[in-house]
Short mmCIF file of C-alpha atoms and ligand atoms in Angstrom, two decimals:
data_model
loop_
_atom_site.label_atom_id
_atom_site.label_comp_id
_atom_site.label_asym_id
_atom_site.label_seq_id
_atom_site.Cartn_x
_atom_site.Cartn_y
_atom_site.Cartn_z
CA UNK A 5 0.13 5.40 -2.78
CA UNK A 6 0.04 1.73 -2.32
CA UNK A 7 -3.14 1.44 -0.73
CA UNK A 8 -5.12 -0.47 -3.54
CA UNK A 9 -3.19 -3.02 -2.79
CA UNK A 10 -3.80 -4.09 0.63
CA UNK A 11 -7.62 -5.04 1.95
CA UNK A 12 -7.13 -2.21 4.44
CA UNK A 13 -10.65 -2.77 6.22
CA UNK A 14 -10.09 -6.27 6.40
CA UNK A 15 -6.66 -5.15 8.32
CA UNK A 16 -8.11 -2.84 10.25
CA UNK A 17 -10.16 -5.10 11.57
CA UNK A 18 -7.37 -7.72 13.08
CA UNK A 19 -5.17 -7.74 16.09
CA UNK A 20 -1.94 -6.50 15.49
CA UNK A 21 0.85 -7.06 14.77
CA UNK A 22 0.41 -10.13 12.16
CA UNK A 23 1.37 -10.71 9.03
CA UNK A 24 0.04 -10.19 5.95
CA UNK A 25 0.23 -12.61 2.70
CA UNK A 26 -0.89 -11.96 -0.53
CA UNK A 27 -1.49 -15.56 -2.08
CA UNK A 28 -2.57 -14.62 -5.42
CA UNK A 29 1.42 -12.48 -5.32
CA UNK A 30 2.91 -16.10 -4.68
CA UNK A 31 1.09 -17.91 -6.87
CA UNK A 32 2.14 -15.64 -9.62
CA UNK A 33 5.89 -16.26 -8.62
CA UNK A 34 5.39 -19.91 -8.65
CA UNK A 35 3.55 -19.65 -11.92
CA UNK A 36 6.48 -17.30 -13.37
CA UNK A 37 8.68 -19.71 -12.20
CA UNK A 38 6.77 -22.92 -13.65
CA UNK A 39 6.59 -21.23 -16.66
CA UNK A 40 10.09 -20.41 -16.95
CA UNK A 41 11.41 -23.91 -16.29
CA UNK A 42 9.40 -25.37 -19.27
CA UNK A 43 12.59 -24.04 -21.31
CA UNK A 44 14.34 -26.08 -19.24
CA UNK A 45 12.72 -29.59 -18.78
CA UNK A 46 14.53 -31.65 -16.54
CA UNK A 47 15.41 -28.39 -14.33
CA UNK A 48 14.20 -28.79 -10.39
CA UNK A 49 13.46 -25.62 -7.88
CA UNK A 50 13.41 -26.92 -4.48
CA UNK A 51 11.84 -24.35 -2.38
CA UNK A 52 13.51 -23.60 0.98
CA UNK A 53 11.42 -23.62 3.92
CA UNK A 54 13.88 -21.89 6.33
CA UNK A 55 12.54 -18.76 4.55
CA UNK A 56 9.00 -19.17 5.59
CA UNK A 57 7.51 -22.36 6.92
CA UNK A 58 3.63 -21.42 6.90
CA UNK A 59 1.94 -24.10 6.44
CA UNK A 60 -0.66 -23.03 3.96
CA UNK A 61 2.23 -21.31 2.02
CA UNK A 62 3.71 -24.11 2.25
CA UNK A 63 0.52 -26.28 0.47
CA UNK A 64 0.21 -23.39 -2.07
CA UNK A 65 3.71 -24.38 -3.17
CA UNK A 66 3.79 -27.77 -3.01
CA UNK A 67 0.84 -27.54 -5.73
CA UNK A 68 3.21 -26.18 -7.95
CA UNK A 69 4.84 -29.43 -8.20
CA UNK A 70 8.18 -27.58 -6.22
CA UNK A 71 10.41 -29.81 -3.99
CA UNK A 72 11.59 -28.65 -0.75
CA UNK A 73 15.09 -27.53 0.07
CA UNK A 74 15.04 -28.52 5.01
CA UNK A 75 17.57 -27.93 7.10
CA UNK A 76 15.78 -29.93 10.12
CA UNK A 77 13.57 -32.96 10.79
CA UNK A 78 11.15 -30.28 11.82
CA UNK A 79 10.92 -28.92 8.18
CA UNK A 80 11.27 -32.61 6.61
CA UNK A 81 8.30 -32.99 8.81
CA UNK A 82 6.33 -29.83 7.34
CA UNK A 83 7.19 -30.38 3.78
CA UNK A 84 5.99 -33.89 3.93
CA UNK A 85 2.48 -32.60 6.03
CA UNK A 86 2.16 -30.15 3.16
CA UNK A 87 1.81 -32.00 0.70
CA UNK A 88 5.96 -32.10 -1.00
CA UNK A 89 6.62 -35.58 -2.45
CA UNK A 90 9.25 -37.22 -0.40
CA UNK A 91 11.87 -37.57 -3.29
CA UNK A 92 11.32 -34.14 -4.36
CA UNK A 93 13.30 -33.26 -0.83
CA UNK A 94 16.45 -32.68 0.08
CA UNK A 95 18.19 -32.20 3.21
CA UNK A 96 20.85 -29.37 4.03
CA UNK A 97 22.35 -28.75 7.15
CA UNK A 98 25.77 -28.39 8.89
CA UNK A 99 25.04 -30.54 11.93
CA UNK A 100 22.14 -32.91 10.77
CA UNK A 101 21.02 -34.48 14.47
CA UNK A 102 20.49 -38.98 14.40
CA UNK A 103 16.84 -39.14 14.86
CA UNK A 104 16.57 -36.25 11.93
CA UNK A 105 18.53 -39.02 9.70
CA UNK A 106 16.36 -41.59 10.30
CA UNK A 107 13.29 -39.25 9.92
CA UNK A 108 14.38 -38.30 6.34
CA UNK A 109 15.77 -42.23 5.61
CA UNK A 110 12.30 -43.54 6.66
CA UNK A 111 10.66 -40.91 4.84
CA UNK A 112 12.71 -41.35 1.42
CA UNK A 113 13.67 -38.38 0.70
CA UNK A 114 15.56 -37.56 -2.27
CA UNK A 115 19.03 -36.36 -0.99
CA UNK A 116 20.81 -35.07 1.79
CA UNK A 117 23.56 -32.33 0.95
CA UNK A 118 26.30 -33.73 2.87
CA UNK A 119 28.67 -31.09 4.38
CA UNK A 120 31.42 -33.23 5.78
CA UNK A 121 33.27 -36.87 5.51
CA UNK A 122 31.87 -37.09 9.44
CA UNK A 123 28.39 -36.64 8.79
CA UNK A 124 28.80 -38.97 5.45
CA UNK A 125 30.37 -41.53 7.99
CA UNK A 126 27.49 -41.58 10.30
CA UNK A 127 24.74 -41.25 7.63
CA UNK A 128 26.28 -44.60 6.39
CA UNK A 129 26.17 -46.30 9.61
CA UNK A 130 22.77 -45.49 10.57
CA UNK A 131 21.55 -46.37 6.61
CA UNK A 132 23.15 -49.68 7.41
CA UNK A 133 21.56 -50.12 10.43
CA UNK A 134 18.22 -49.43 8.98
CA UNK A 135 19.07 -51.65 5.78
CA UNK A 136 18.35 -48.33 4.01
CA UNK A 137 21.14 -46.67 1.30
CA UNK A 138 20.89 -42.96 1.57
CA UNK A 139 21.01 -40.42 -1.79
CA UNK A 140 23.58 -38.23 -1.01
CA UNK A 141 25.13 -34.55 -2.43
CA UNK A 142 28.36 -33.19 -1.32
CA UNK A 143 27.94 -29.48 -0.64
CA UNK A 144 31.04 -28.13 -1.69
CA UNK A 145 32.51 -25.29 -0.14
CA UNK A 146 33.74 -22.91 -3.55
CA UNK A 147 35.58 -20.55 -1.79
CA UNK A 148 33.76 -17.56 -2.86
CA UNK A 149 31.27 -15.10 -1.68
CA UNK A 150 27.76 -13.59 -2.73
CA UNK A 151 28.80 -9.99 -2.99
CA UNK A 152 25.58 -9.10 -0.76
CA UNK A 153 25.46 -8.78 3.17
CA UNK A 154 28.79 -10.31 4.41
CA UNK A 155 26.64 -12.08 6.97
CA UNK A 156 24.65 -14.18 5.11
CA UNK A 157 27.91 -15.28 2.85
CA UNK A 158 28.03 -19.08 3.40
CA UNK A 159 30.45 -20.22 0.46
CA UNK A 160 34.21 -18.99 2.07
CA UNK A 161 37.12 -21.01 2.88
CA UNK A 162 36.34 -19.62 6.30
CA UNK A 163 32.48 -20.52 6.60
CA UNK A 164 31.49 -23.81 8.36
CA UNK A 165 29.55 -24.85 5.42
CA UNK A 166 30.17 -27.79 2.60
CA UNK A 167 33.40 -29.66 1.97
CA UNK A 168 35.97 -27.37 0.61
CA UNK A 169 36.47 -27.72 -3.01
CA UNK A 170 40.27 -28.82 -2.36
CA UNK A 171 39.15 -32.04 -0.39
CA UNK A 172 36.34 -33.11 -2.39
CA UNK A 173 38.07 -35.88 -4.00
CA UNK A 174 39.36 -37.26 -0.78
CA UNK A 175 35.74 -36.84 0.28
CA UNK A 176 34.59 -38.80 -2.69
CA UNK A 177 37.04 -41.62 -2.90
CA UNK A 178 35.61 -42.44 0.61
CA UNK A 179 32.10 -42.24 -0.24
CA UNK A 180 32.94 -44.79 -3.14
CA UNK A 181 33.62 -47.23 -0.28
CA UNK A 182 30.96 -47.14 1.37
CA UNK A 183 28.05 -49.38 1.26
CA UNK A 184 25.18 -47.50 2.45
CA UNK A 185 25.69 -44.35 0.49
CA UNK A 186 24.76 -44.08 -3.22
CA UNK A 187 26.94 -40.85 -4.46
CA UNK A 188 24.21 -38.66 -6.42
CA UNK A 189 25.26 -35.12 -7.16
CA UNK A 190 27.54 -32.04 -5.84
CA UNK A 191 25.60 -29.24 -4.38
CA UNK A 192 26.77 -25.73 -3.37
CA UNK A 193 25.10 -22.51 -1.93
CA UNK A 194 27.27 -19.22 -1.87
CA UNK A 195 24.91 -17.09 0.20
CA UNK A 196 21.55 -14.88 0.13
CA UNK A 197 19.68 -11.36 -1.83
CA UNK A 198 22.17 -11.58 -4.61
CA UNK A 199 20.84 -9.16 -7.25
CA UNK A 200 23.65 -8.75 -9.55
CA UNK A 201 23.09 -12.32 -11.67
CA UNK A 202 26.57 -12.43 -12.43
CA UNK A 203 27.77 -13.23 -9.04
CA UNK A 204 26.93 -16.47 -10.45
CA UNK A 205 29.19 -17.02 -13.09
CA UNK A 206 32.22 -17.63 -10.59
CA UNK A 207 30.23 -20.14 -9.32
CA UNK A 208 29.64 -21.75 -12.59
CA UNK A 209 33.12 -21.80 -12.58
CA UNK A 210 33.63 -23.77 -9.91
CA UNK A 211 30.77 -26.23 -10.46
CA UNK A 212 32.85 -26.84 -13.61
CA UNK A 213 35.98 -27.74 -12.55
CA UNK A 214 34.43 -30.00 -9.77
CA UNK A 215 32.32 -31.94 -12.21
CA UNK A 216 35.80 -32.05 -14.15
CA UNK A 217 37.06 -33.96 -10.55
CA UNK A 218 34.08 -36.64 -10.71
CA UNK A 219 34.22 -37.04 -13.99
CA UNK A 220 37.69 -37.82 -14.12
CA UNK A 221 37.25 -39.92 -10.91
CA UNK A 222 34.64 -42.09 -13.13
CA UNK A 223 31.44 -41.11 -11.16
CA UNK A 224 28.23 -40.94 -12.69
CA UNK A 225 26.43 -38.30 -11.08
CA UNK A 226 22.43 -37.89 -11.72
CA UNK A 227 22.57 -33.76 -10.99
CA UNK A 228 23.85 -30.86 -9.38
CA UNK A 229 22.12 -28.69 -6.90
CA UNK A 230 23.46 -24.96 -7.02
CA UNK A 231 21.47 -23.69 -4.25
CA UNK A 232 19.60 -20.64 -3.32
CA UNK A 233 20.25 -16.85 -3.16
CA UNK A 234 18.58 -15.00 -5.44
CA UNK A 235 17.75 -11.29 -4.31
CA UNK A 236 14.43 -9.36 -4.77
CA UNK A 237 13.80 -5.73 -4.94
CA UNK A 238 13.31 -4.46 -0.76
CA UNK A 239 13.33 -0.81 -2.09
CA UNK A 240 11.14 -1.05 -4.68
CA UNK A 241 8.16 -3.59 -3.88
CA UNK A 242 5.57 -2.20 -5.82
CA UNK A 243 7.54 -1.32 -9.19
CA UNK A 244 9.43 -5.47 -8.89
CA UNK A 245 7.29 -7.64 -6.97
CA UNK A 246 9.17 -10.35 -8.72
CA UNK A 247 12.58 -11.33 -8.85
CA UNK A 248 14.24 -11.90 -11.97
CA UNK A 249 13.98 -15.45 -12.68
CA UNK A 250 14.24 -15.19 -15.93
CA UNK A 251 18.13 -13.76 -15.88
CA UNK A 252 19.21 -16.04 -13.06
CA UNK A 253 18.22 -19.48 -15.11
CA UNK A 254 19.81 -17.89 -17.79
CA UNK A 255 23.34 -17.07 -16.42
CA UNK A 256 23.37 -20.79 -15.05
CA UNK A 257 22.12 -22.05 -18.69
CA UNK A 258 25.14 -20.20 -20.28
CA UNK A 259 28.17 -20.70 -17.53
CA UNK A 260 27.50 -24.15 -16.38
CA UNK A 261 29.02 -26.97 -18.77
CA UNK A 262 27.24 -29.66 -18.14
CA UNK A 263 24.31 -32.16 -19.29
CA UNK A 264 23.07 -33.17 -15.73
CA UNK A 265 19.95 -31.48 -14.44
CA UNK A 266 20.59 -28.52 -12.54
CA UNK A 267 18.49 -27.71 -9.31
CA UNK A 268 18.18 -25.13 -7.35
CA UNK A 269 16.91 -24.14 -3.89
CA UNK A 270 15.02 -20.63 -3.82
CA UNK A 271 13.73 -19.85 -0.69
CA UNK A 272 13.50 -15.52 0.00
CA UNK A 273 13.01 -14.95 -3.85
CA UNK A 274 9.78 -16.93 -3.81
CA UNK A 275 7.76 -15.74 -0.52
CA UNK A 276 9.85 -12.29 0.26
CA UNK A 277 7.41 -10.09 -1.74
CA UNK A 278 4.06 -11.62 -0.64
CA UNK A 279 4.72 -11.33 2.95
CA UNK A 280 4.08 -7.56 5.02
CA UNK A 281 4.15 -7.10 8.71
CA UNK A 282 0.95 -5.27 9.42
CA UNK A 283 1.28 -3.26 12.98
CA UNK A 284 -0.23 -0.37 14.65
CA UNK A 285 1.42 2.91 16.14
CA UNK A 286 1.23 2.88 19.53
CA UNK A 287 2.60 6.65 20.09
CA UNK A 288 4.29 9.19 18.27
CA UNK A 289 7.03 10.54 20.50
CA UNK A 290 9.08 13.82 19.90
CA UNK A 291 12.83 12.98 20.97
CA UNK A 292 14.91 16.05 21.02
CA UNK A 293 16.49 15.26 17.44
CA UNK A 294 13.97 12.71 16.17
CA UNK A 295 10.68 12.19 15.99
CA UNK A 296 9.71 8.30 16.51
CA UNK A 297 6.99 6.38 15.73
CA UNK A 298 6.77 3.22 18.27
CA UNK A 299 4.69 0.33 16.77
CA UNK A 300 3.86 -2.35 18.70
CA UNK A 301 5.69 -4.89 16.22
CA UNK A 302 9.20 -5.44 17.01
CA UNK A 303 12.23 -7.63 16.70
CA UNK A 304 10.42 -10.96 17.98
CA UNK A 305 8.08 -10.18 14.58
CA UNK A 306 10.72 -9.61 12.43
CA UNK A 307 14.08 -9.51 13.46
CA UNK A 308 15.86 -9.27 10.01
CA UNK A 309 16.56 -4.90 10.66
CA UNK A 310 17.94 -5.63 14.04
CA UNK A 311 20.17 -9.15 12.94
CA UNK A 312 21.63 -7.93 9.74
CA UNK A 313 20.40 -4.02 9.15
CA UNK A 314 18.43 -5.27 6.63
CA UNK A 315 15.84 -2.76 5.03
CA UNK A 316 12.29 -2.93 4.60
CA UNK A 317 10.31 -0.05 3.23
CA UNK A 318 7.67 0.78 5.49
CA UNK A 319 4.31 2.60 4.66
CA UNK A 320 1.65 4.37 6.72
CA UNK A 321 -1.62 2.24 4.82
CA UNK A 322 -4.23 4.59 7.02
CA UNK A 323 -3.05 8.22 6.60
CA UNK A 324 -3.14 10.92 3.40
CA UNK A 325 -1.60 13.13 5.11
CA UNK A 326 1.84 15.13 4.30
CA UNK A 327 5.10 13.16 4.88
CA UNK A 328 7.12 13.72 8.31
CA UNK A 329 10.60 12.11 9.06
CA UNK A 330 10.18 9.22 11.73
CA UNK A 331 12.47 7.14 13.00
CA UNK A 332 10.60 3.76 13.32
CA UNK A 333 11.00 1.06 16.22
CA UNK A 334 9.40 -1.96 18.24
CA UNK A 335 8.64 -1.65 22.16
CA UNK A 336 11.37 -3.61 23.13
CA UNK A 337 14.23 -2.52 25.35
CA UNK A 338 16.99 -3.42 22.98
CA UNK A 339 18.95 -0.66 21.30
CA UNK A 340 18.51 -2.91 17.45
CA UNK A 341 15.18 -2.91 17.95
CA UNK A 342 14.57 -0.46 14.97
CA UNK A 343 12.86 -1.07 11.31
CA UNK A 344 14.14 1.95 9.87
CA UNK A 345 15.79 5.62 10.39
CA UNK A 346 14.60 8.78 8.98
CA UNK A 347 11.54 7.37 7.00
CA UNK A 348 9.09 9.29 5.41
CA UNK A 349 5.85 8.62 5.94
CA UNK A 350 2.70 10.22 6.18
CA UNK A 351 2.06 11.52 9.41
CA UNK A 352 1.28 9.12 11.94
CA UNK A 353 -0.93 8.91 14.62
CA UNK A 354 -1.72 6.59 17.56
CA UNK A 355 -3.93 3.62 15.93
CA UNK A 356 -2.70 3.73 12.33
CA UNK A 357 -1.59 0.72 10.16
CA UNK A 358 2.24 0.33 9.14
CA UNK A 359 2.95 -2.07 6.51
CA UNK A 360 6.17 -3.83 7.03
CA UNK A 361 6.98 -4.52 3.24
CA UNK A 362 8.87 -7.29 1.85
CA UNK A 363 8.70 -9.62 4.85
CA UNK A 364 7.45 -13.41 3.86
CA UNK A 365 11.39 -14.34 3.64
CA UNK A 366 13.09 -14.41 7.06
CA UNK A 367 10.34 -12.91 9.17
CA UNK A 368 8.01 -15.17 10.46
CA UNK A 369 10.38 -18.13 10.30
CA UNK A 370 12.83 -16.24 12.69
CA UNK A 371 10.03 -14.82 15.35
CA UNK A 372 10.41 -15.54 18.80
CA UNK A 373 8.64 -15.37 22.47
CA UNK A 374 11.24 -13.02 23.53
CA UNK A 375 9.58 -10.38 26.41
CA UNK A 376 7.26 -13.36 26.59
CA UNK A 377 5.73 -12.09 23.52
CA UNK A 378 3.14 -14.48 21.58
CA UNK A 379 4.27 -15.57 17.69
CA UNK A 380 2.76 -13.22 15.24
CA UNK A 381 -0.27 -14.43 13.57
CA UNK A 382 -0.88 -14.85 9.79
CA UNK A 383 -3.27 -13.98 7.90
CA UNK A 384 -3.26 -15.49 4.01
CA UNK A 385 -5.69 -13.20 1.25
CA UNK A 386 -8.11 -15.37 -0.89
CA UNK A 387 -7.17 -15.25 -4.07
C1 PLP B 23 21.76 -24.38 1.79
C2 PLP B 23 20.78 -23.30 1.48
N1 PLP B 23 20.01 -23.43 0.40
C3 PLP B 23 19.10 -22.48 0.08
C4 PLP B 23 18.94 -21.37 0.86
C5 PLP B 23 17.90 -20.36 0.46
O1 PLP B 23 18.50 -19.17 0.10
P1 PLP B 23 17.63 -17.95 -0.42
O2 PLP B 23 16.53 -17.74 0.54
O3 PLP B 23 18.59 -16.83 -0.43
O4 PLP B 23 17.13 -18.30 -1.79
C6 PLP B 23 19.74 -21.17 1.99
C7 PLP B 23 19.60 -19.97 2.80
O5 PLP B 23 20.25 -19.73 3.76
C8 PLP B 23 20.69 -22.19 2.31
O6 PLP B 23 21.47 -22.08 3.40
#
């Protein structure tokens, strides 16, 4: 029974479907996380708004003294309306768009994780044509995966992300010439919901050698950024709200050799948990083989099940009655528009409340008007 922990009659009383964040869940994450980092003083966690970009989630973490981890002028744009200091951001991002560089140039933000020697060439021209010099990573492509969903894997030779680790130091030598570009740090990001820690330590590996390359190429760099990816718990919300911070620092204290500050950009460990899609059966239909339970939430809400057969455990928040086997699904006429298959839950009726667990990571962020359907609302719990 999780029922305690959702303000059901507040729920009840909303239009579905919407979602659901508990704010005194994330502020306990970003305290877990502030506390951890004391060990580890000049240590940065950049959160990532692609995962959620709420905006009073977004305010809630910027008090936490976080920096921001955008991949658009549109996020550069919400982390700076939130509240995120402007050199506490960096900028990620395969195919960063002119006017975006000048936003985040004007701005002053801290860095821009530079993914190719084209991009580096045109961030220098238009940082000379501003009179500005721009802070700049290289994302390095490590050549190795997160052992996780093979579609969220960004760190393989075959990936369009970062520089590959073989041409960084042609990359660098011709960042060295260039006047508008102040070479800062190496950054890398091997993909997303890693829960085995030491899927890390490869990486570690990796980071080492390179900083052996710009060491022995005489650059001073002021940090390295090792990116997002940690997993949480999607079967078991209740028992591990949390991820395990504590364990992922720690591998990257032990593997990586190095003195600079390490940084890191966390975006689905640190608003996954809070976040529930809160929808309402429409109908129970009996299929021939399966019974389903049709909810009027669906893929535009959450599209995570249907993109990547990701799993969310789902919970009927308004019924004590005995468990039946449903298969659960949106309205939508798209065969992937399914949250789960065979789930237990108690048995539904027309009206009740299904929790959506897990969601504040990848959910709202990726809605869309699809069918013409409105963006979900959101509704944030007092603390
Ligand atoms: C460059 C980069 N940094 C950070 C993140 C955040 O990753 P996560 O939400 O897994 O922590 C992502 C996610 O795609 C990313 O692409």
């Amino acid at each position: 029974m999780v029922k305690g922990l959702f303000p059901i009659e507040e729920l009840s009383a909303r239009r579905t479907p919407f979602y659901y964040y508990d704010s005194a869940l994330l502020r306990a994450t970003l305290a877990e996380i502030s506390s951890l980092l004391l060990r580890y003083p000049d240590w940065k966690v950049h959160y990532a708004l692609k995962a959620n970009f709420n905006p009073a989630l977004l305010q809630i973490i910027a008090e936490y003294g976080l920096g921001a981890d955008c991949a658009t002028g549109g996020e550069i744009q919400a982390a700076l309306d939130a509240g995120f200091a402007p050199d506490g951001i960096v900028y990620t991002g395969v195919g960063k768009r002119d006017e975006d560089i000048r936003l985040a140039l004007n701005a002053g933000i801290g860095r821009f994780n530079v993914e190719s020697v084209a991009e580096l060439q045109v961030i220098n021209e238009i940082a000379t044509a501003m009179g500005k010099v721009a802070k700049v990573s290289f994302r390095v492509n490590p050549d190795m995966g997160a052992y996780s969903y093979a579609n969220i894997t960004t760190g393989l030779t075959e990936n369009k992300f970062g520089i590959h680790h073989t041409m960084l130091e042609d990359a660098v030598k011709q960042a060295l010439l260039m006047t508008n570009i102040e070479l800062c740090g190496l950054h890398f990001h091997i993909g997303s919901q890693i829960l085995d820690t030491a899927d890390f330590i490869p990486l570690c590996n990796r980071i080492n050698q390179c900083l052996e390359l710009t060491d022995r190429l005489g650059v001073t760099l002021r940090d390295v950024n090792v990116g997002g990816g940690l997993g949480i718990e999607y079967d078991h919300p209740n028992h591990r709200p949390m991820a395990d911070f504590a364990s992922y620092f720690e591998v990257y204290k032990k593997h990586l050799h190095t003195k600079l500050p390490v940084h890191f950009e966390l975006g689905r460990s640190v608003v996954a948990p809070c976040g529930t899609l809160i929808s309402r059966v429409l109908y129970v239909k009996e299929g021939v083989h399966h019974k389903f339970v049709i909810l009027d939430a669906s893929m535009t809400e959450l599209i995570r099940p249907a993109l990547y057969s990701a799993y969310h455990r789902i919970e009927n928040l308004t019924s004590e009655e005995a468990e039946e086997v449903y298969d659960v699904v949106g309205p939508i006429s798209e065969h992937s528009d399914v949250f789960g298959k065979e789930v237990k839950l108690n048995r539904c009726r027309r009206g009740d409340l299904i929790a959506i667990r897990s969601a504040g990571a990848y959910g709202e962020a990726m809605a869309s008007h699809f069918n013409c359907r409105p963006f979900p609302e959101a509704f944030i719990s007092e603390q």
